[in-house]
Coordinates of C-alpha atoms in Angstrom, one line a residue:
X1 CA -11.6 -2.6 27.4
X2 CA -13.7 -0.4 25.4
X3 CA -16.8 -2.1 23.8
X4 CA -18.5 1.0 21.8
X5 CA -17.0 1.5 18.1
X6 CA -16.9 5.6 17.4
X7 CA -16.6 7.3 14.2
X8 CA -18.0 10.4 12.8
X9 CA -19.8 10.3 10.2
X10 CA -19.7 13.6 8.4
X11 CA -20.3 15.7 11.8
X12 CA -21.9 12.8 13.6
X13 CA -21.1 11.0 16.1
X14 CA -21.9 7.4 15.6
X15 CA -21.6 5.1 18.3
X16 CA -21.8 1.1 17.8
X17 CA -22.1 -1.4 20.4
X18 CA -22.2 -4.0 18.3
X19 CA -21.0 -5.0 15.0
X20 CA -19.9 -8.2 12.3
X21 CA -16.1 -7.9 12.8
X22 CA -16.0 -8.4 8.7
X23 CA -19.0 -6.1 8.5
X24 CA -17.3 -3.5 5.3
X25 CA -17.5 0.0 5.0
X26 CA -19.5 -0.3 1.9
X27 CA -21.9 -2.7 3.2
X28 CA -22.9 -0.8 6.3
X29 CA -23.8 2.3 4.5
X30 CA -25.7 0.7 1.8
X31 CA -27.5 -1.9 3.3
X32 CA -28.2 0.0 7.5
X33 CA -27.8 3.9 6.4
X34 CA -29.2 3.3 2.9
X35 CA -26.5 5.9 1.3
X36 CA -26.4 4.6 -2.1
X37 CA -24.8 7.0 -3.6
X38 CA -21.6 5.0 -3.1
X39 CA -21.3 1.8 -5.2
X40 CA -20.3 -1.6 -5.5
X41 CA -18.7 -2.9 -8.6
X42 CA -16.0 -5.1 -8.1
X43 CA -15.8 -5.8 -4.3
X44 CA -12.3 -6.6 -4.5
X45 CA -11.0 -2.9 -4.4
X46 CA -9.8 -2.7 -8.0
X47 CA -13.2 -0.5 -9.5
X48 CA -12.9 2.8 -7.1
X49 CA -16.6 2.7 -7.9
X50 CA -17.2 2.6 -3.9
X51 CA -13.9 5.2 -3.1
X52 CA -14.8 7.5 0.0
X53 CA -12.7 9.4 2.5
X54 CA -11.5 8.7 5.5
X55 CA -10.3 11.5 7.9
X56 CA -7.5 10.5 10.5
X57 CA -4.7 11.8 12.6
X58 CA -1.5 11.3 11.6
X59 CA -0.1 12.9 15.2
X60 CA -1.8 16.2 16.0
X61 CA -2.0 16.7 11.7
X62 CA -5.6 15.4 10.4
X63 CA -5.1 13.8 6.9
X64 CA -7.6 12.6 4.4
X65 CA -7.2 9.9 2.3
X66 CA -9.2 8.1 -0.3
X67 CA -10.1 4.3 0.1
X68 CA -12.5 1.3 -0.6
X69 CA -15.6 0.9 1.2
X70 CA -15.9 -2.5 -0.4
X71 CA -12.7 -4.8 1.5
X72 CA -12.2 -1.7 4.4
X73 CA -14.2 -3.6 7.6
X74 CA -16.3 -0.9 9.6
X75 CA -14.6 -1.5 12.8
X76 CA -11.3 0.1 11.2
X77 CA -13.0 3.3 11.4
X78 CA -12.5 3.9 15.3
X79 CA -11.2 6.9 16.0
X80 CA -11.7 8.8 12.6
X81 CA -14.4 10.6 10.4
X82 CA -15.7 9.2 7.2
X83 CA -16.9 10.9 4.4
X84 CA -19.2 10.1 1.5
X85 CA -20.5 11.7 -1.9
X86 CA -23.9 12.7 0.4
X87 CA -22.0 14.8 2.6
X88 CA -20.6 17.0 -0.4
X89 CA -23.7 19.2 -1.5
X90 CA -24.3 22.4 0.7
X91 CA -27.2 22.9 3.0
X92 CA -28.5 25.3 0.6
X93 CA -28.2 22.2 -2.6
X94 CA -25.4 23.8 -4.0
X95 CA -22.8 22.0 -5.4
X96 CA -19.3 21.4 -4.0
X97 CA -16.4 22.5 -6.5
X98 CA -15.5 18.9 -7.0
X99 CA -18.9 18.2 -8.3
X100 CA -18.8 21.3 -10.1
X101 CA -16.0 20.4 -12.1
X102 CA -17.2 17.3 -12.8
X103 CA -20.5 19.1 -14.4
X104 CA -19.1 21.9 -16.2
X105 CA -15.9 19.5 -17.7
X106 CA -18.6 17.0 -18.7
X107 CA -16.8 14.3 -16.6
X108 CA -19.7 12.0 -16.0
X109 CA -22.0 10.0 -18.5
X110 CA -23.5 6.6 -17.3
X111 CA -22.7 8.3 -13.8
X112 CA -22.3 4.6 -12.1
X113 CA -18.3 6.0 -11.4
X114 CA -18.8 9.0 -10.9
X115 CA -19.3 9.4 -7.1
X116 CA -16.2 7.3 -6.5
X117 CA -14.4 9.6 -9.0
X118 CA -15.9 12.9 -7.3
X119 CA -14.2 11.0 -3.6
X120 CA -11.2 10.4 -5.0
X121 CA -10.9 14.3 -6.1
X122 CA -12.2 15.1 -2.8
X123 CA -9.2 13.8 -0.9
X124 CA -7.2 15.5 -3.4
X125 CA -8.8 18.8 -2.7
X126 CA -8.8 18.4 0.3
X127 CA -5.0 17.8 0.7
X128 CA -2.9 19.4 -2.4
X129 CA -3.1 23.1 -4.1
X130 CA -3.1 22.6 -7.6
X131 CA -1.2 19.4 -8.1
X132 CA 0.0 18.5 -12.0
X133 CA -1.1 15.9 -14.5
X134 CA 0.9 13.2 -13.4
X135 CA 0.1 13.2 -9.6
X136 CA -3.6 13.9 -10.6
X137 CA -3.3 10.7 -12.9
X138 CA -1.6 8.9 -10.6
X139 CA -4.9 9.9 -7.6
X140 CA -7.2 8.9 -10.4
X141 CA -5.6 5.3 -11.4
X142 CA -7.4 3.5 -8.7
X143 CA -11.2 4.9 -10.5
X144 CA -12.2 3.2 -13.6
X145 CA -14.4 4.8 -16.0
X146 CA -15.7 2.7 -19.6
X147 CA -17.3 6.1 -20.9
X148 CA -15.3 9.0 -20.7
X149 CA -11.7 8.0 -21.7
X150 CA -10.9 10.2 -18.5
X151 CA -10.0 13.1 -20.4
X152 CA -12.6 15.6 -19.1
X153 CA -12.3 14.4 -15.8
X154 CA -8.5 14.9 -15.7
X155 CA -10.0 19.2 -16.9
X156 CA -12.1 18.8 -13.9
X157 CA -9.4 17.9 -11.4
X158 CA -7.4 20.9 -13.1
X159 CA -11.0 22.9 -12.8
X160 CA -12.1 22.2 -9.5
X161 CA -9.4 25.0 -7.5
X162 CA -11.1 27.5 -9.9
X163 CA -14.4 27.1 -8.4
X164 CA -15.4 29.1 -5.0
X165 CA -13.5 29.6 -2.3
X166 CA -11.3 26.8 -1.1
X167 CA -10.1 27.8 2.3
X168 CA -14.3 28.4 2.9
X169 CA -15.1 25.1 1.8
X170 CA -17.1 23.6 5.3
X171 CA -15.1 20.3 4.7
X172 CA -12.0 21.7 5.0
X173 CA -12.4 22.8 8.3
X174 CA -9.3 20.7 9.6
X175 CA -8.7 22.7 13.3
X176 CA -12.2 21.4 14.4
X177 CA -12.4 18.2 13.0
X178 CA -9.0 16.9 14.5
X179 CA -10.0 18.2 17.7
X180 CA -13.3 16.5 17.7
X181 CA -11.0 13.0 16.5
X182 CA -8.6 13.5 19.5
X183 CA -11.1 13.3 22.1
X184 CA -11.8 10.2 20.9
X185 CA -8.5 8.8 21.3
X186 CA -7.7 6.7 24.2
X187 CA -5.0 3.9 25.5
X188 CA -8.2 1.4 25.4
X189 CA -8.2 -1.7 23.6
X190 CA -11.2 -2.0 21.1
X191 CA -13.6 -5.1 21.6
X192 CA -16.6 -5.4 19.7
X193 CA -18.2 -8.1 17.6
X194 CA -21.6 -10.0 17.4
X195 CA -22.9 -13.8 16.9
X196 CA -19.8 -15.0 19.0
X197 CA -17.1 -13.2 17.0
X198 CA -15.0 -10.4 17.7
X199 CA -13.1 -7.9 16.4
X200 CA -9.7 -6.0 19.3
X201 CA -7.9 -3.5 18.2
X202 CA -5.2 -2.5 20.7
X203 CA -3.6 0.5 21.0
X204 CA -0.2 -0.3 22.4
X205 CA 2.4 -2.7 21.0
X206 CA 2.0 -4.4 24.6
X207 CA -1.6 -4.5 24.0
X208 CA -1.1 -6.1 20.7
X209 CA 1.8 -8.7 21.6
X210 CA -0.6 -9.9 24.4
X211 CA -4.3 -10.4 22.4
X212 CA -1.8 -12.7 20.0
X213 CA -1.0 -14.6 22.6
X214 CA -4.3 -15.1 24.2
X215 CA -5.8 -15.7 20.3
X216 CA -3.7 -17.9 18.7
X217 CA -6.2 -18.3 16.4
X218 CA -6.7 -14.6 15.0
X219 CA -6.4 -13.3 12.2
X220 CA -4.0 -10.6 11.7
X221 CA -5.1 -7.2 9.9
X222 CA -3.9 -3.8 9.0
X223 CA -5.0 -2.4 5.3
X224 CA -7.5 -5.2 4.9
X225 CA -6.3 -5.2 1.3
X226 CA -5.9 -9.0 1.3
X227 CA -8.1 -10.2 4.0
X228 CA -10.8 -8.1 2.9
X229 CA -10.7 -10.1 -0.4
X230 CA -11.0 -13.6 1.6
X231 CA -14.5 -11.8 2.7
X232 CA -15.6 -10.4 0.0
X233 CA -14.6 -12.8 -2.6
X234 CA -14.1 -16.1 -0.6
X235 CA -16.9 -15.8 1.7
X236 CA -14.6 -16.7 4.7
X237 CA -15.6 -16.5 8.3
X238 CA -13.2 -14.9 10.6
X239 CA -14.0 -15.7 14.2
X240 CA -11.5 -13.4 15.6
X241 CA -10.1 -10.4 14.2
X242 CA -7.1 -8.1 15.7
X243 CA -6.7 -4.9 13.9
X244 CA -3.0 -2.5 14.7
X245 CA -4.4 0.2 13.1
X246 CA -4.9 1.6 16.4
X247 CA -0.7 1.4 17.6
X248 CA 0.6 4.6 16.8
X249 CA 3.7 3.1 17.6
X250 CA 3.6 0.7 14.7
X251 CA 2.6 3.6 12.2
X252 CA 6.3 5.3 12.8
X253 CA 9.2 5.8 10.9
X254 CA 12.7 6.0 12.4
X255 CA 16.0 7.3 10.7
X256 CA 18.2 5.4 13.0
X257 CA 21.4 7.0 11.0
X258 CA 22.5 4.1 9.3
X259 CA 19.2 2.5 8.3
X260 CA 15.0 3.6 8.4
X261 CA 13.0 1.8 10.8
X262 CA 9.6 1.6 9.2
X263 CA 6.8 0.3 11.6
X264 CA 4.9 -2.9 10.5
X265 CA 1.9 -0.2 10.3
X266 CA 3.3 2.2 7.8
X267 CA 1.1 2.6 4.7
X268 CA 2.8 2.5 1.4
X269 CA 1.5 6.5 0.3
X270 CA 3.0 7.1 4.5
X271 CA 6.6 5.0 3.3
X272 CA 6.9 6.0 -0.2
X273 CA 8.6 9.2 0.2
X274 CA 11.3 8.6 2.6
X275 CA 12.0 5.4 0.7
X276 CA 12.1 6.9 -2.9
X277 CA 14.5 9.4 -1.3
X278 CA 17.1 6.8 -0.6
X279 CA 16.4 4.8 -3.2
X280 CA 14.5 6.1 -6.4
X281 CA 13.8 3.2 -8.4
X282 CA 11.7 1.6 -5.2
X283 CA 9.4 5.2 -5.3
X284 CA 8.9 3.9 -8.6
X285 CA 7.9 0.4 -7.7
X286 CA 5.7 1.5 -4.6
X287 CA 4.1 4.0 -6.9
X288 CA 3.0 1.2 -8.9
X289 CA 1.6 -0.8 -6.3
X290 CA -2.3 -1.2 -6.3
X291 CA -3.8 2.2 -6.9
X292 CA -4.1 5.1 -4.5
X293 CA -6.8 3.9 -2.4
X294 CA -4.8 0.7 -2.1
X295 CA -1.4 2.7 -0.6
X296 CA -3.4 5.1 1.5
X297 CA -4.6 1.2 3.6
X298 CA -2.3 -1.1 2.8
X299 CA 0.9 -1.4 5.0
X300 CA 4.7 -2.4 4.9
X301 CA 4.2 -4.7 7.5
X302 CA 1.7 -6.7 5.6
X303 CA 2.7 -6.8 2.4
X304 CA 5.8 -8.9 4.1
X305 CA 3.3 -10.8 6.7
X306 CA 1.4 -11.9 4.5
X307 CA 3.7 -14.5 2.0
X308 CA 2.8 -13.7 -1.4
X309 CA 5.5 -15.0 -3.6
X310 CA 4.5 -11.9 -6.4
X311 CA 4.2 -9.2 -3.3
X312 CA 6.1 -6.3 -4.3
X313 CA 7.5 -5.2 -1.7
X314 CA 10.1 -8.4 -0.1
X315 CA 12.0 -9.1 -3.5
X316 CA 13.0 -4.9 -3.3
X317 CA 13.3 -5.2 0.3
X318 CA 15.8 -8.5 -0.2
X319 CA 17.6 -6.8 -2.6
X320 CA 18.2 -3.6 -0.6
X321 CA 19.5 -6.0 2.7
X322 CA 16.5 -5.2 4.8
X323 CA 16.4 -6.8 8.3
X324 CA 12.8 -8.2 9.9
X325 CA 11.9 -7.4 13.4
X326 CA 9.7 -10.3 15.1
X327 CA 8.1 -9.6 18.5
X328 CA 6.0 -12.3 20.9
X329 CA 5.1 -11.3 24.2
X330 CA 8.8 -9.4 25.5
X331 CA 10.9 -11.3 23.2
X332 CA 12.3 -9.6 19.8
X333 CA 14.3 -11.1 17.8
X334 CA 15.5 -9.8 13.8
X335 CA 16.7 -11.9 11.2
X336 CA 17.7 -11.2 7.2
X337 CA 14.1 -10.5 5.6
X338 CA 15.2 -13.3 3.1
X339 CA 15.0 -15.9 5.7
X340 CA 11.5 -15.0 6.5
X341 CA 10.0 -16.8 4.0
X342 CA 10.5 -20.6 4.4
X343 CA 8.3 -22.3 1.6
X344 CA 4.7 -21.0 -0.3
X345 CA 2.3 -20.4 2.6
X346 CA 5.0 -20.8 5.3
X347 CA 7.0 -17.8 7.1
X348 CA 9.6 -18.3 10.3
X349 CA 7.1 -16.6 12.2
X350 CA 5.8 -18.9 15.7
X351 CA 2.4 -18.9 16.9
X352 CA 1.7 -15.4 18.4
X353 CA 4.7 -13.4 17.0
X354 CA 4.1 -10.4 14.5
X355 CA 6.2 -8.4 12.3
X356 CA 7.0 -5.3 14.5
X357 CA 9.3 -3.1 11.8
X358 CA 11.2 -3.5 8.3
X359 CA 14.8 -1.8 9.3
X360 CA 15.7 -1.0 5.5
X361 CA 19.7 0.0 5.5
X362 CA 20.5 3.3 3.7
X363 CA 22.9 3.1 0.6
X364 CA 26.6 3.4 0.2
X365 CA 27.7 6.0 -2.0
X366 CA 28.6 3.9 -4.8
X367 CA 26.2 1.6 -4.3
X368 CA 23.5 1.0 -7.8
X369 CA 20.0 -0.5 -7.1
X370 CA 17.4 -0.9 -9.1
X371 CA 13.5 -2.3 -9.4
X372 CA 11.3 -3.5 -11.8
X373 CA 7.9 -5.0 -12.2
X374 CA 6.7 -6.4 -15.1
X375 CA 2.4 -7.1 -15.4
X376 CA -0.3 -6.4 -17.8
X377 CA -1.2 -3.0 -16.8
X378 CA 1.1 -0.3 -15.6
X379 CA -0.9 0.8 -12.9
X380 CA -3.0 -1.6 -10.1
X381 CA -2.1 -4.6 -11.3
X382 CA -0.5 -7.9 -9.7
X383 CA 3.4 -8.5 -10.9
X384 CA 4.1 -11.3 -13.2
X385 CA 7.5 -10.9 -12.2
X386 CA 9.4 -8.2 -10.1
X387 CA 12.9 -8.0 -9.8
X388 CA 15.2 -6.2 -7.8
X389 CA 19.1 -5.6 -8.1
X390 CA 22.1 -4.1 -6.1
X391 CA 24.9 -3.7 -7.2
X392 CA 28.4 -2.4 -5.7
X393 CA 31.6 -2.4 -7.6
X394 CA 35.3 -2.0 -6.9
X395 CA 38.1 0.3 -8.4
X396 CA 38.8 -1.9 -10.7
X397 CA 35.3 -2.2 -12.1
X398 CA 34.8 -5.8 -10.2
X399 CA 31.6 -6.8 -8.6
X400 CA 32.6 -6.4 -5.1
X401 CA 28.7 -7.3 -4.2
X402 CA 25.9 -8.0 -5.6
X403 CA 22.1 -9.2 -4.7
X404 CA 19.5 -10.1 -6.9
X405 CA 16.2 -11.0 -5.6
X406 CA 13.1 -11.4 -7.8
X407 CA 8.9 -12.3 -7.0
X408 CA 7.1 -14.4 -8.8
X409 CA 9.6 -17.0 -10.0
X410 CA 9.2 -19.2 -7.1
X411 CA 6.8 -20.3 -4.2
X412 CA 8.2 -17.5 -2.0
X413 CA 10.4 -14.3 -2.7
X414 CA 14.0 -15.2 -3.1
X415 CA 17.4 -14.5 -4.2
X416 CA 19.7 -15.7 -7.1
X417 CA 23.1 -17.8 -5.5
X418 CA 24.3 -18.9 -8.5
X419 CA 23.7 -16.0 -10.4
X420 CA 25.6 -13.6 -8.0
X421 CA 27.9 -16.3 -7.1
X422 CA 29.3 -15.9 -11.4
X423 CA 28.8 -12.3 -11.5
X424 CA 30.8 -11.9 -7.7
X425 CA 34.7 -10.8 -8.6
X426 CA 33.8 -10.8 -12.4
X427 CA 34.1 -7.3 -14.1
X428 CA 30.9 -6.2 -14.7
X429 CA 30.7 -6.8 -18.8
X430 CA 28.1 -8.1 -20.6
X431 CA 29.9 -11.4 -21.0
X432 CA 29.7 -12.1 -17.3
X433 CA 26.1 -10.6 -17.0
X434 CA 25.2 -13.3 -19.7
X435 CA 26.7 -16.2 -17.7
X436 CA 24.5 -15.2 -14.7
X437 CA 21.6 -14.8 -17.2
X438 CA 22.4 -18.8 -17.9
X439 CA 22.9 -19.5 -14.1
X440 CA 19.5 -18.3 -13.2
X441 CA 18.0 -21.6 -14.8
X442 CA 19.3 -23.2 -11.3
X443 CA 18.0 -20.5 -9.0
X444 CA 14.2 -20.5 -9.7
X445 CA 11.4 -23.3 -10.9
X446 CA 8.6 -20.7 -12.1
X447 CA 5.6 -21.9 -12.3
X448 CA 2.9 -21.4 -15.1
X449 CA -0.9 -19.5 -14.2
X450 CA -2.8 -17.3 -15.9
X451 CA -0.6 -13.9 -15.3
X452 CA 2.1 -15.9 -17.0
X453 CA 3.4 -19.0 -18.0
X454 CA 6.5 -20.7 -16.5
X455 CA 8.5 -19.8 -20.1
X456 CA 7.6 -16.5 -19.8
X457 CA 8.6 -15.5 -16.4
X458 CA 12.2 -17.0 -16.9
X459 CA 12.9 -15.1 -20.1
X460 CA 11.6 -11.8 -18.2
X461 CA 14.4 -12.7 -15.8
X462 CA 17.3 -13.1 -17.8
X463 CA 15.9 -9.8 -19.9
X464 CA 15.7 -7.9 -16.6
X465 CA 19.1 -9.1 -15.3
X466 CA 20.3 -7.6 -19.1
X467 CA 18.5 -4.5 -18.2
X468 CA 20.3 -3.7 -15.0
X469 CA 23.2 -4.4 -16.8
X470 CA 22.6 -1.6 -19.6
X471 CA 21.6 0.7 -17.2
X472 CA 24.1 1.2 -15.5
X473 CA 27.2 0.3 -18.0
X474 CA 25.8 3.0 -20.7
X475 CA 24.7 6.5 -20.0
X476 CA 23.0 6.9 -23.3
X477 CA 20.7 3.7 -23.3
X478 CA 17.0 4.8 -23.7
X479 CA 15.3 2.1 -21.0
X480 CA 12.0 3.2 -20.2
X481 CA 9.0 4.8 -21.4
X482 CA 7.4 5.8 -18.4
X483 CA 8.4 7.4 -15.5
X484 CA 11.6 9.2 -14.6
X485 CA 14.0 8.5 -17.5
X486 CA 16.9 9.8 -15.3
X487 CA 16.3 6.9 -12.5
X488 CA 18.1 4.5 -15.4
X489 CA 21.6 6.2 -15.1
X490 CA 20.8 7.9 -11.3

């Protein structure tokens, strides 16, 4: 085992023996390397107000990606270089483009967002040539401003490949940066921790399936986008943490033929393009998921793992007929993702098994999915309800199959039985599609809270199930306001 954390910072090396195994990002540099200049506003990873950039390898390829200090644990950072709003300004003062921008498009006022902001634009300089409005909005949703009304920051974005040289800019320097990250790789498992707790972070699925069994008491993380809440907001004590941000195996996608197998370590920004180009409406929905920083830590894997009856990810992933791969120790066994989750808080997972892979079967020619979430805000909020159809008919226009699976209309993720079991040999008219409307009264009990009340979430239901139906019955329906207009008849 390895018991020294290693990270650059900037272009130094920093070397921990020692460290709080919930210990964030944002924490350490405000509080031991007094590097204020990124903040803390919501500590929950909703703000952006503490966005920096993390530099990784994705193989031999070094990638940047923006995400929050505030619920991304220090320890996570083995292996890869972090940057902050400090390490922008040249040694001569001078200003980076980003900031530039940001000056001459009048993009800051209070200024308390604007170094998360300038981060955020940083990882997109640092990765895409001149990108349009709607990616730049889309890197820009997870940064909240209450001044500018994000207009002159959206001209900075634009403004910021105009300024200086780009391939001179001393960041970009990607050759020597992923050389410097690969000597630091190694087959090693990570221990470190302090005051009796510990954080491992394997490297190997072997590695991993072991610690779980030694530590049946550990707490599983990848993105940290949930767990880092029970720290930050819950004040919880973890006594042992095992991290698989490490397994490179477990960050892997495989096109098997017939289906993708996506490692239980795949990031959504990592899984979102291969999935969109199977099935487009579930781009849409991942696209929607959190905000940027959110998908660039947050992982397939997890998002299942973890439970959550309004995840976003399992009622999609039901609908589509993906398959669960469970590991413990040498034994692997995969069962129908729907029979995953048991009841609220309970999964068929045993003590010391993990979710190895999502194996998400590609579509049938004539096969019609799609996904739809439903919240207060379009972009990084938490469903009130998301639904997810597919849908295969015959030559006769008869529902030869059919699933239906919604979140957030039950303790767990689930399907619809009595609904599909109407619509199943029924031609696929609105008269039968409002009979399943009524039979979804028997499939779900939502339950009232303060996203939505029980009344609510049932009507949503029944309107979505409508929905589908229009969709894909009339060519010339006018469905959405946002997004791709041609996913509704695709």
């Amino acid at each position: 085992m390895r018991q020294r954390l290693r990270f650059y910072l900037g272009d130094e090396l920093r070397e921990i023996d020692a460290v709080d195994p919930t210990l964030t990002v944002l924490d350490w540099l405000r509080l031991s390397e007094r590097r204020v200049g990124t903040k803390e506003g919501c500590a929950e990873g909703d703000c952006g107000a503490c966005t920096v950039v993390v530099g990784r390898l994705d193989g031999d390829t070094l990638r940047y990606e923006a995400v929050n200090a505030c619920i991304r644990f220090l320890a996570t950072l083995d292996g890869c270089r972090l940057l902050t709003v400090e390490h922008l300004k040249g040694p001569d003062g001078a200003l980076h483009p980003v900031q530039q921008a940001m000056v001459d498009c009048h993009g800051s006022q209070c200024g308390f967002c604007t170094p998360g902001f300038v981060m955020s634009l940083l990882a997109l300089y640092l990765n895409e040539e001149r990108p349009d409005g709607r990616r730049i909005d889309d890197a820009l949703a997870g940064n909240l401003c209450r001044c500018t009304g994000y207009e002159p920051i959206v001209r900075a974005a634009h403004a910021m490949y105009d300024i200086g040289e780009r391939d001179s800019d001393r960041l970009a320097d990607r050759a020597a940066v992923a050389e410097r990250l690969k000597a630091l790789r190694d087959e090693e498992i990570l221990s470190i921790g302090a005051g009796g707790r510990r954080f491992l972070a394997p490297a190997t699925v072997p590695q991993l399936a072991q610690l779980l069994l030694d530590n049946p008491g550990a707490t599983i993380v990848a993105g940290a986008t949930d767990v880092g809440l029970w720290v930050t907001k819950f004040q919880r004590v973890l006594a042992t943490v095992i991290h698989t941000g490490r397994v490179r195996a477990l960050r892997r996608i495989e096109d098997r033929g017939d289906a993708l197998v996506i490692g239980a370590g795949v990031t959504y920004s990592d899984a979102a393009a291969g999935i969109a180009a199977l099935y487009p409406d579930f781009g849409e929905l991942i696209r929607r998921i959190g905000a940027e920083q959110v998908r660039n830590m947050g992982t397939i894997g997890g998002n299942v793992a973890n439970g959550s009856p309004i995840g976003d990810m399992p009622p999609a992933l039901i609908a589509c007929g993906a398959t669960l791969r469970l590991r413990r120790g040498e034994e692997i066994r995969e069962l129908p993702l729907e029979e995953f989750f048991i009841e609220y808080g309970r999964q068929d997972r045993r003590e010391g098994e993990f979710v190895e892979a999502v194996i998400l079967p590609k579509p049938a020619p004539d096969m019609r999915f799609r996904a739809y979430k439903i919240a207060k805000r379009f972009d990084q909020d938490i469903s009130a309800v998301c639904g997810a159809f597919r849908l295969t008919l015959d030559a006769d226009g008869r529902v030869a199959d059919i699933r239906i699976a919604f979140g957030g209309m039950a303790g767990t993720p689930r399907r619809a039985p009595a609904a599909e079991a109407v619509l199943l040999g029924r031609h696929w008219t609105e008269e039968a599609v409002r009979e399943a409307m009524a039979a979804l009264a028997g499939d779900y009990t939502p339950l009232s809270d303060w996203r939505a009340s029980a009344g609510y979430r049932s009507m949503v239901a029944t309107n979505l199930l409508m929905k589908f139906h229009v969709e894909t019955s009339d060519p010339a329906a006018e469905t959405r306001l946002v997004g791709d207009r041609r996913l509704a008849h695709a």
